[in-house]
PDB file of C-alpha atoms in Angstrom:
ATOM      1  CA  ASP S   1     -19.016  -8.335   1.337  1.00 69.00           C
ATOM      2  CA  VAL S   2     -15.419  -7.872   2.332  1.00 67.00           C
ATOM      3  CA  LYS S   3     -14.894  -4.692   4.208  1.00 90.00           C
ATOM      4  CA  VAL S   4     -11.616  -2.910   4.837  1.00 96.00           C
ATOM      5  CA  THR S   5     -11.900   0.270   6.828  1.00 96.00           C
ATOM      6  CA  GLN S   6      -9.361   2.962   7.568  1.00 96.00           C
ATOM      7  CA  SER S   7      -9.531   5.265  10.554  1.00 91.00           C
ATOM      8  CA  SER S   8      -9.511   8.569   8.677  1.00 92.00           C
ATOM      9  CA  ARG S   9     -10.243   9.738   5.118  1.00 94.00           C
ATOM     10  CA  TYR S  10      -8.297  12.977   5.528  1.00 96.00           C
ATOM     11  CA  LEU S  11      -5.563  13.851   7.994  1.00 96.00           C
ATOM     12  CA  VAL S  12      -3.419  16.950   8.418  1.00 97.00           C
ATOM     13  CA  LYS S  13      -0.333  16.748  10.623  1.00 97.00           C
ATOM     14  CA  ARG S  14       2.713  18.854  11.325  1.00 97.00           C
ATOM     15  CA  THR S  15       6.316  17.945  10.620  1.00 97.00           C
ATOM     16  CA  GLY S  16       7.759  15.875  13.453  1.00 97.00           C
ATOM     17  CA  GLU S  17       4.438  14.580  14.753  1.00 97.00           C
ATOM     18  CA  LYS S  18       3.878  10.879  15.342  1.00 97.00           C
ATOM     19  CA  VAL S  19       1.075   9.629  13.104  1.00 97.00           C
ATOM     20  CA  PHE S  20      -0.998   6.464  13.438  1.00 97.00           C
ATOM     21  CA  LEU S  21      -3.025   5.104  10.517  1.00 97.00           C
ATOM     22  CA  GLU S  22      -5.358   2.282  11.456  1.00 97.00           C
ATOM     23  CA  CYS S  23      -6.771  -0.400   9.191  1.00 97.00           C
ATOM     24  CA  VAL S  24      -9.346  -3.049  10.072  1.00 97.00           C
ATOM     25  CA  GLN S  25     -10.675  -5.896   7.915  1.00 96.00           C
ATOM     26  CA  ASP S  26     -13.652  -8.071   8.759  1.00 94.00           C
ATOM     27  CA  MET S  27     -13.020 -11.158   6.604  1.00 89.00           C
ATOM     28  CA  ASP S  28     -10.452 -12.999   8.700  1.00 90.00           C
ATOM     29  CA  HIS S  29      -7.775 -12.451   6.037  1.00 91.00           C
ATOM     30  CA  GLU S  30      -4.275 -13.553   6.914  1.00 90.00           C
ATOM     31  CA  ASN S  31      -2.456 -11.044   4.744  1.00 92.00           C
ATOM     32  CA  MET S  32      -2.529  -7.283   5.129  1.00 95.00           C
ATOM     33  CA  PHE S  33      -0.664  -4.545   3.283  1.00 96.00           C
ATOM     34  CA  TRP S  34       0.084  -0.842   3.449  1.00 98.00           C
ATOM     35  CA  TYR S  35       0.732   1.138   0.256  1.00 97.00           C
ATOM     36  CA  ARG S  36       1.191   4.739  -0.598  1.00 97.00           C
ATOM     37  CA  GLN S  37       0.014   6.140  -3.915  1.00 96.00           C
ATOM     38  CA  ASP S  38       1.533   9.195  -5.552  1.00 94.00           C
ATOM     39  CA  PRO S  39       0.885  10.672  -9.009  1.00 89.00           C
ATOM     40  CA  GLY S  40       3.113   9.097 -11.626  1.00 86.00           C
ATOM     41  CA  LEU S  41       4.542   6.564  -9.174  1.00 89.00           C
ATOM     42  CA  GLY S  42       1.551   4.318  -8.675  1.00 89.00           C
ATOM     43  CA  LEU S  43       1.073   2.086  -5.668  1.00 94.00           C
ATOM     44  CA  ARG S  44       4.210   1.402  -3.690  1.00 95.00           C
ATOM     45  CA  LEU S  45       4.340  -1.215  -0.952  1.00 95.00           C
ATOM     46  CA  ILE S  46       5.493   0.065   2.434  1.00 97.00           C
ATOM     47  CA  TYR S  47       5.013  -2.942   4.720  1.00 97.00           C
ATOM     48  CA  PHE S  48       3.025  -6.140   4.773  1.00 95.00           C
ATOM     49  CA  SER S  49       2.082  -8.831   7.243  1.00 95.00           C
ATOM     50  CA  TYR S  50       1.238 -12.490   6.749  1.00 90.00           C
ATOM     51  CA  ASP S  51       0.205 -13.184  10.294  1.00 89.00           C
ATOM     52  CA  VAL S  52      -0.328 -11.681  13.705  1.00 91.00           C
ATOM     53  CA  LYS S  53       2.822 -10.083  15.114  1.00 87.00           C
ATOM     54  CA  MET S  54       4.577 -10.721  11.830  1.00 90.00           C
ATOM     55  CA  LYS S  55       5.778  -7.954   9.512  1.00 93.00           C
ATOM     56  CA  GLU S  56       7.886  -7.677   6.393  1.00 93.00           C
ATOM     57  CA  LYS S  57       9.394  -4.621   4.745  1.00 95.00           C
ATOM     58  CA  GLY S  58       8.056  -3.668   1.375  1.00 93.00           C
ATOM     59  CA  ASP S  59       9.768  -1.510  -1.212  1.00 92.00           C
ATOM     60  CA  ILE S  60       9.794   1.797   0.696  1.00 96.00           C
ATOM     61  CA  PRO S  61       9.796   1.106   4.474  1.00 97.00           C
ATOM     62  CA  GLU S  62      12.047   3.993   5.490  1.00 96.00           C
ATOM     63  CA  GLY S  63      10.346   6.367   7.895  1.00 96.00           C
ATOM     64  CA  TYR S  64       7.530   3.926   8.665  1.00 98.00           C
ATOM     65  CA  SER S  65       6.818   1.114  11.087  1.00 97.00           C
ATOM     66  CA  VAL S  66       3.826  -1.190  11.541  1.00 97.00           C
ATOM     67  CA  SER S  67       2.022  -3.136  14.201  1.00 96.00           C
ATOM     68  CA  ARG S  68      -0.207  -6.173  13.956  1.00 96.00           C
ATOM     69  CA  GLU S  69      -1.344  -7.233  17.406  1.00 93.00           C
ATOM     70  CA  LYS S  70      -4.632  -8.726  16.191  1.00 95.00           C
ATOM     71  CA  LYS S  71      -5.444 -10.505  12.960  1.00 94.00           C
ATOM     72  CA  GLU S  72      -8.021  -7.966  11.838  1.00 96.00           C
ATOM     73  CA  ARG S  73      -5.983  -4.836  12.553  1.00 96.00           C
ATOM     74  CA  PHE S  74      -2.850  -3.517  10.850  1.00 97.00           C
ATOM     75  CA  SER S  75      -1.475  -0.136  11.869  1.00 97.00           C
ATOM     76  CA  LEU S  76       0.979   2.079  10.038  1.00 98.00           C
ATOM     77  CA  ILE S  77       3.087   4.432  12.134  1.00 98.00           C
ATOM     78  CA  LEU S  78       5.015   7.470  10.995  1.00 97.00           C
ATOM     79  CA  GLU S  79       7.421   8.019  13.886  1.00 94.00           C
ATOM     80  CA  SER S  80       8.262  11.599  12.890  1.00 97.00           C
ATOM     81  CA  ALA S  81       6.206  12.841   9.976  1.00 97.00           C
ATOM     82  CA  SER S  82       7.939  14.708   7.182  1.00 97.00           C
ATOM     83  CA  THR S  83       6.556  16.688   4.241  1.00 97.00           C
ATOM     84  CA  ASN S  84       7.660  14.010   1.769  1.00 97.00           C
ATOM     85  CA  GLN S  85       5.261  11.619   3.471  1.00 98.00           C
ATOM     86  CA  THR S  86       2.301  13.634   2.208  1.00 98.00           C
ATOM     87  CA  SER S  87       0.446  11.046   0.167  1.00 97.00           C
ATOM     88  CA  MET S  88      -2.593   8.788  -0.192  1.00 97.00           C
ATOM     89  CA  TYR S  89      -2.218   5.741   2.062  1.00 98.00           C
ATOM     90  CA  LEU S  90      -4.088   2.579   1.148  1.00 98.00           C
ATOM     91  CA  CYS S  91      -4.514  -0.521   3.259  1.00 97.00           C
ATOM     92  CA  ALA S  92      -5.391  -3.876   1.698  1.00 96.00           C
ATOM     93  CA  SER S  93      -6.078  -7.418   2.783  1.00 94.00           C
ATOM     94  CA  ARG S  94      -6.376 -10.808   1.109  1.00 90.00           C
ATOM     95  CA  THR S  95      -6.503 -14.507   1.914  1.00 81.00           C
ATOM     96  CA  GLU S  96      -3.436 -16.735   1.695  1.00 73.00           C
ATOM     97  CA  THR S  97      -4.789 -18.768  -1.161  1.00 71.00           C
ATOM     98  CA  TYR S  98      -6.196 -16.154  -3.510  1.00 67.00           C
ATOM     99  CA  ASN S  99      -4.469 -13.113  -4.892  1.00 71.00           C
ATOM    100  CA  GLU S 100      -7.361 -10.652  -5.033  1.00 83.00           C
ATOM    101  CA  GLN S 101      -6.668  -7.785  -2.688  1.00 90.00           C
ATOM    102  CA  PHE S 102      -9.418  -5.719  -1.143  1.00 93.00           C
ATOM    103  CA  PHE S 103      -8.567  -2.131  -0.434  1.00 96.00           C
ATOM    104  CA  GLY S 104      -9.743   0.317   2.157  1.00 96.00           C
ATOM    105  CA  PRO S 105     -10.986   3.754   1.055  1.00 96.00           C
ATOM    106  CA  GLY S 106      -7.614   5.368   1.698  1.00 96.00           C
ATOM    107  CA  THR S 107      -6.312   8.108   3.965  1.00 97.00           C
ATOM    108  CA  ARG S 108      -5.115  11.304   2.348  1.00 97.00           C
ATOM    109  CA  LEU S 109      -2.364  12.538   4.656  1.00 97.00           C
ATOM    110  CA  THR S 110      -0.963  16.043   4.426  1.00 97.00           C
ATOM    111  CA  VAL S 111       2.146  16.903   6.437  1.00 97.00           C
ATOM    112  CA  LEU S 112       2.732  20.620   6.846  1.00 96.00           C
TER     113      LEU S 112
ATOM    114  CA  ARG F  17      13.088  -1.353 -16.477  1.00 67.00           C
ATOM    115  CA  LYS F  18       9.846  -1.098 -14.484  1.00 77.00           C
ATOM    116  CA  GLU F  19       8.397  -4.388 -13.302  1.00 89.00           C
ATOM    117  CA  VAL F  20       5.005  -3.528 -14.768  1.00 94.00           C
ATOM    118  CA  GLU F  21       4.695  -0.935 -17.519  1.00 94.00           C
ATOM    119  CA  GLN F  22       1.593   0.724 -18.868  1.00 95.00           C
ATOM    120  CA  ASP F  23       0.881   3.635 -21.173  1.00 93.00           C
ATOM    121  CA  PRO F  24      -0.432   6.334 -18.805  1.00 92.00           C
ATOM    122  CA  GLY F  25      -2.757   7.767 -21.439  1.00 91.00           C
ATOM    123  CA  PRO F  26      -5.115   9.524 -21.295  1.00 95.00           C
ATOM    124  CA  PHE F  27      -7.154   7.581 -23.798  1.00 95.00           C
ATOM    125  CA  ASN F  28      -9.992   9.872 -24.865  1.00 97.00           C
ATOM    126  CA  VAL F  29     -12.648   7.875 -26.710  1.00 97.00           C
ATOM    127  CA  PRO F  30     -16.270   8.534 -27.697  1.00 97.00           C
ATOM    128  CA  GLU F  31     -19.100   6.533 -26.218  1.00 98.00           C
ATOM    129  CA  GLY F  32     -19.567   3.257 -28.034  1.00 97.00           C
ATOM    130  CA  ALA F  33     -15.953   2.985 -29.097  1.00 97.00           C
ATOM    131  CA  THR F  34     -13.723  -0.022 -28.576  1.00 98.00           C
ATOM    132  CA  VAL F  35     -10.505   0.656 -26.695  1.00 97.00           C
ATOM    133  CA  ALA F  36      -7.579  -1.573 -25.801  1.00 96.00           C
ATOM    134  CA  PHE F  37      -4.847  -1.252 -23.219  1.00 94.00           C
ATOM    135  CA  ASN F  38      -1.624  -3.201 -23.064  1.00 94.00           C
ATOM    136  CA  CYS F  39       0.719  -3.843 -20.205  1.00 96.00           C
ATOM    137  CA  THR F  40       4.127  -5.506 -20.107  1.00 96.00           C
ATOM    138  CA  TYR F  41       5.753  -7.224 -17.143  1.00 95.00           C
ATOM    139  CA  SER F  42       9.378  -8.113 -16.543  1.00 93.00           C
ATOM    140  CA  ASN F  43       9.284 -11.160 -14.249  1.00 90.00           C
ATOM    141  CA  SER F  44       8.876 -14.333 -16.279  1.00 90.00           C
ATOM    142  CA  ALA F  45       8.055 -16.216 -13.059  1.00 88.00           C
ATOM    143  CA  SER F  46       4.850 -14.217 -12.518  1.00 89.00           C
ATOM    144  CA  GLN F  47       1.856 -16.505 -12.401  1.00 87.00           C
ATOM    145  CA  SER F  48      -1.131 -14.359 -11.505  1.00 88.00           C
ATOM    146  CA  PHE F  49      -2.423 -11.413 -13.500  1.00 92.00           C
ATOM    147  CA  PHE F  50      -5.210  -8.947 -12.911  1.00 94.00           C
ATOM    148  CA  TRP F  51      -6.823  -5.749 -14.084  1.00 96.00           C
ATOM    149  CA  TYR F  52      -7.965  -3.387 -11.352  1.00 96.00           C
ATOM    150  CA  ARG F  53     -10.087  -0.311 -11.847  1.00 97.00           C
ATOM    151  CA  GLN F  54      -9.610   2.870  -9.840  1.00 97.00           C
ATOM    152  CA  ASP F  55     -12.083   5.720  -9.979  1.00 96.00           C
ATOM    153  CA  CYS F  56     -10.925   9.228  -9.191  1.00 93.00           C
ATOM    154  CA  ARG F  57     -10.183   9.607  -5.458  1.00 90.00           C
ATOM    155  CA  LYS F  58     -11.332   6.043  -4.748  1.00 93.00           C
ATOM    156  CA  GLU F  59      -9.576   2.815  -3.912  1.00 95.00           C
ATOM    157  CA  PRO F  60      -8.607   0.228  -6.565  1.00 96.00           C
ATOM    158  CA  LYS F  61     -11.090  -2.595  -7.104  1.00 95.00           C
ATOM    159  CA  LEU F  62     -10.614  -5.852  -8.943  1.00 93.00           C
ATOM    160  CA  LEU F  63     -12.049  -5.704 -12.458  1.00 95.00           C
ATOM    161  CA  MET F  64     -11.024  -9.147 -13.622  1.00 93.00           C
ATOM    162  CA  SER F  65      -8.394 -11.809 -13.338  1.00 91.00           C
ATOM    163  CA  VAL F  66      -6.461 -12.711 -16.482  1.00 92.00           C
ATOM    164  CA  TYR F  67      -6.169 -16.361 -17.422  1.00 85.00           C
ATOM    165  CA  SER F  68      -3.823 -18.028 -19.872  1.00 86.00           C
ATOM    166  CA  SER F  69      -6.701 -18.953 -22.141  1.00 86.00           C
ATOM    167  CA  GLY F  70      -8.087 -15.437 -22.124  1.00 87.00           C
ATOM    168  CA  ASN F  71     -11.345 -14.515 -20.488  1.00 92.00           C
ATOM    169  CA  GLU F  72     -14.354 -12.349 -21.093  1.00 94.00           C
ATOM    170  CA  ASP F  73     -16.754 -10.608 -18.757  1.00 94.00           C
ATOM    171  CA  GLY F  74     -19.489  -8.799 -20.621  1.00 96.00           C
ATOM    172  CA  ARG F  75     -17.900  -5.962 -22.596  1.00 97.00           C
ATOM    173  CA  PHE F  76     -14.454  -6.647 -21.136  1.00 97.00           C
ATOM    174  CA  THR F  77     -11.939  -9.118 -22.535  1.00 97.00           C
ATOM    175  CA  ALA F  78      -8.548  -9.846 -20.997  1.00 96.00           C
ATOM    176  CA  GLN F  79      -5.715 -11.681 -22.717  1.00 96.00           C
ATOM    177  CA  LEU F  80      -2.338 -12.941 -21.565  1.00 95.00           C
ATOM    178  CA  ASN F  81       0.692 -13.553 -23.752  1.00 94.00           C
ATOM    179  CA  ARG F  82       3.308 -15.297 -21.631  1.00 93.00           C
ATOM    180  CA  ALA F  83       5.878 -15.562 -24.412  1.00 93.00           C
ATOM    181  CA  SER F  84       5.932 -11.803 -24.906  1.00 93.00           C
ATOM    182  CA  GLN F  85       5.086 -11.055 -21.295  1.00 94.00           C
ATOM    183  CA  TYR F  86       2.176  -8.770 -21.915  1.00 93.00           C
ATOM    184  CA  ILE F  87      -1.427  -8.504 -20.835  1.00 96.00           C
ATOM    185  CA  SER F  88      -4.214  -6.718 -22.619  1.00 96.00           C
ATOM    186  CA  LEU F  89      -7.647  -5.395 -21.758  1.00 97.00           C
ATOM    187  CA  LEU F  90     -10.260  -4.728 -24.417  1.00 97.00           C
ATOM    188  CA  ILE F  91     -13.374  -2.707 -23.666  1.00 98.00           C
ATOM    189  CA  ARG F  92     -16.154  -2.810 -26.222  1.00 98.00           C
ATOM    190  CA  ASP F  93     -19.047  -0.363 -26.529  1.00 98.00           C
ATOM    191  CA  SER F  94     -17.501   2.086 -24.063  1.00 98.00           C
ATOM    192  CA  LYS F  95     -19.798   3.762 -21.551  1.00 98.00           C
ATOM    193  CA  LEU F  96     -19.318   7.059 -19.757  1.00 97.00           C
ATOM    194  CA  SER F  97     -19.138   5.026 -16.552  1.00 97.00           C
ATOM    195  CA  ASP F  98     -16.038   3.224 -17.844  1.00 98.00           C
ATOM    196  CA  SER F  99     -14.038   6.414 -17.311  1.00 98.00           C
ATOM    197  CA  ALA F 100     -11.409   5.485 -14.725  1.00 98.00           C
ATOM    198  CA  THR F 101      -7.793   4.480 -14.328  1.00 97.00           C
ATOM    199  CA  TYR F 102      -7.054   0.846 -15.188  1.00 98.00           C
ATOM    200  CA  LEU F 103      -4.231  -0.785 -13.259  1.00 97.00           C
ATOM    201  CA  CYS F 104      -2.341  -3.775 -14.550  1.00 96.00           C
ATOM    202  CA  VAL F 105      -1.281  -6.065 -11.699  1.00 94.00           C
ATOM    203  CA  VAL F 106       0.985  -9.119 -11.598  1.00 92.00           C
ATOM    204  CA  ASN F 107       2.313 -11.180  -8.740  1.00 89.00           C
ATOM    205  CA  ASP F 108       6.031 -11.176  -8.078  1.00 82.00           C
ATOM    206  CA  GLY F 109       6.544 -14.821  -8.937  1.00 72.00           C
ATOM    207  CA  GLY F 110       5.521 -16.280  -5.633  1.00 65.00           C
ATOM    208  CA  GLY F 111       8.091 -17.886  -3.431  1.00 59.00           C
ATOM    209  CA  ALA F 112       8.065 -16.684   0.136  1.00 54.00           C
ATOM    210  CA  THR F 113       6.372 -13.379  -0.523  1.00 62.00           C
ATOM    211  CA  ASN F 114       3.875 -13.532  -3.390  1.00 74.00           C
ATOM    212  CA  LYS F 115       3.387  -9.786  -3.478  1.00 86.00           C
ATOM    213  CA  LEU F 116       1.350  -7.997  -6.101  1.00 90.00           C
ATOM    214  CA  ILE F 117       3.094  -5.472  -8.314  1.00 91.00           C
ATOM    215  CA  PHE F 118       0.907  -2.640  -9.589  1.00 94.00           C
ATOM    216  CA  GLY F 119       1.402  -0.696 -12.769  1.00 94.00           C
ATOM    217  CA  THR F 120       0.951   3.062 -12.616  1.00 94.00           C
ATOM    218  CA  GLY F 121      -2.294   2.846 -14.533  1.00 95.00           C
ATOM    219  CA  THR F 122      -3.866   3.916 -17.809  1.00 96.00           C
ATOM    220  CA  LEU F 123      -6.399   6.713 -17.695  1.00 96.00           C
ATOM    221  CA  LEU F 124      -9.519   6.260 -19.804  1.00 97.00           C
ATOM    222  CA  ALA F 125     -11.889   9.153 -20.464  1.00 97.00           C
ATOM    223  CA  VAL F 126     -15.049   8.262 -22.355  1.00 98.00           C
ATOM    224  CA  GLN F 127     -16.617  11.317 -23.978  1.00 96.00           C
ATOM    225  CA  PRO F 128     -20.347  11.783 -24.656  1.00 95.00           C
TER     226      PRO F 128
END
C-alpha cells in the first residue's frame, strides 16, 4: 500500500511565525505536490516537484516555498504565516508514468 | 471559465436510488480523466479512472464525451456509505508539466 504521511494533522500558529509542513512518501515516487483546500475553491496547487532538488511553482505559490532534499520528502514552508494561509494542506505523490495521485491525510493549519 | 466545472450539489437521494454527476472541462488537450472521492475531513482517494470507451466498476459507471468535453459518473443502488464529495479530475494536457486539475466537487448525501 502506498503511504503518504504528513507531520501534523492539526497545527495552530501565530501571524509572522515560520511554519514547516513535512510530507513523506514510501513508494519511491518521483513526483510530489502540495495543495491547499478551501471551501468553495477546491484543491489549488501551491508547488510541485518532479525530482530531488527540483521545484516548480503551481497556481498559488505566493507566500510559500518548498524543499526537496531527498526523494521521499517534500517540505512546504510558510516564511511568515498570515491569517489568509489558514487552510487544509494536502501533500500528494505519484509516479512519472501514471496519473493517480496518492494523498496524505492533510494538515489543518490555523494562523491566529 | 473554470478549467473543471461541477455542480456543487448537494444531491440528496434515498438509499437505492440512481444518481448521476456531470463535469465539464475546458482544455481539449486533456488526456487523462478521473473521479476521486473525498469523505468529510479526509483526503481525496481515487475512485476510478475514466476511459474513452466508458468503464464500470460494480455500481459505478464512468463515461467520457470528448466532443462535448464532459465526464459523467453514475452510481446505482446508492448506499449510505456512498455519501461523500466526488471530485472530477483531468490532466492539464501534458507537455512539460502534466498536472492534475481538480474540480471543486459534488456533494452526495444518501438518506436512509
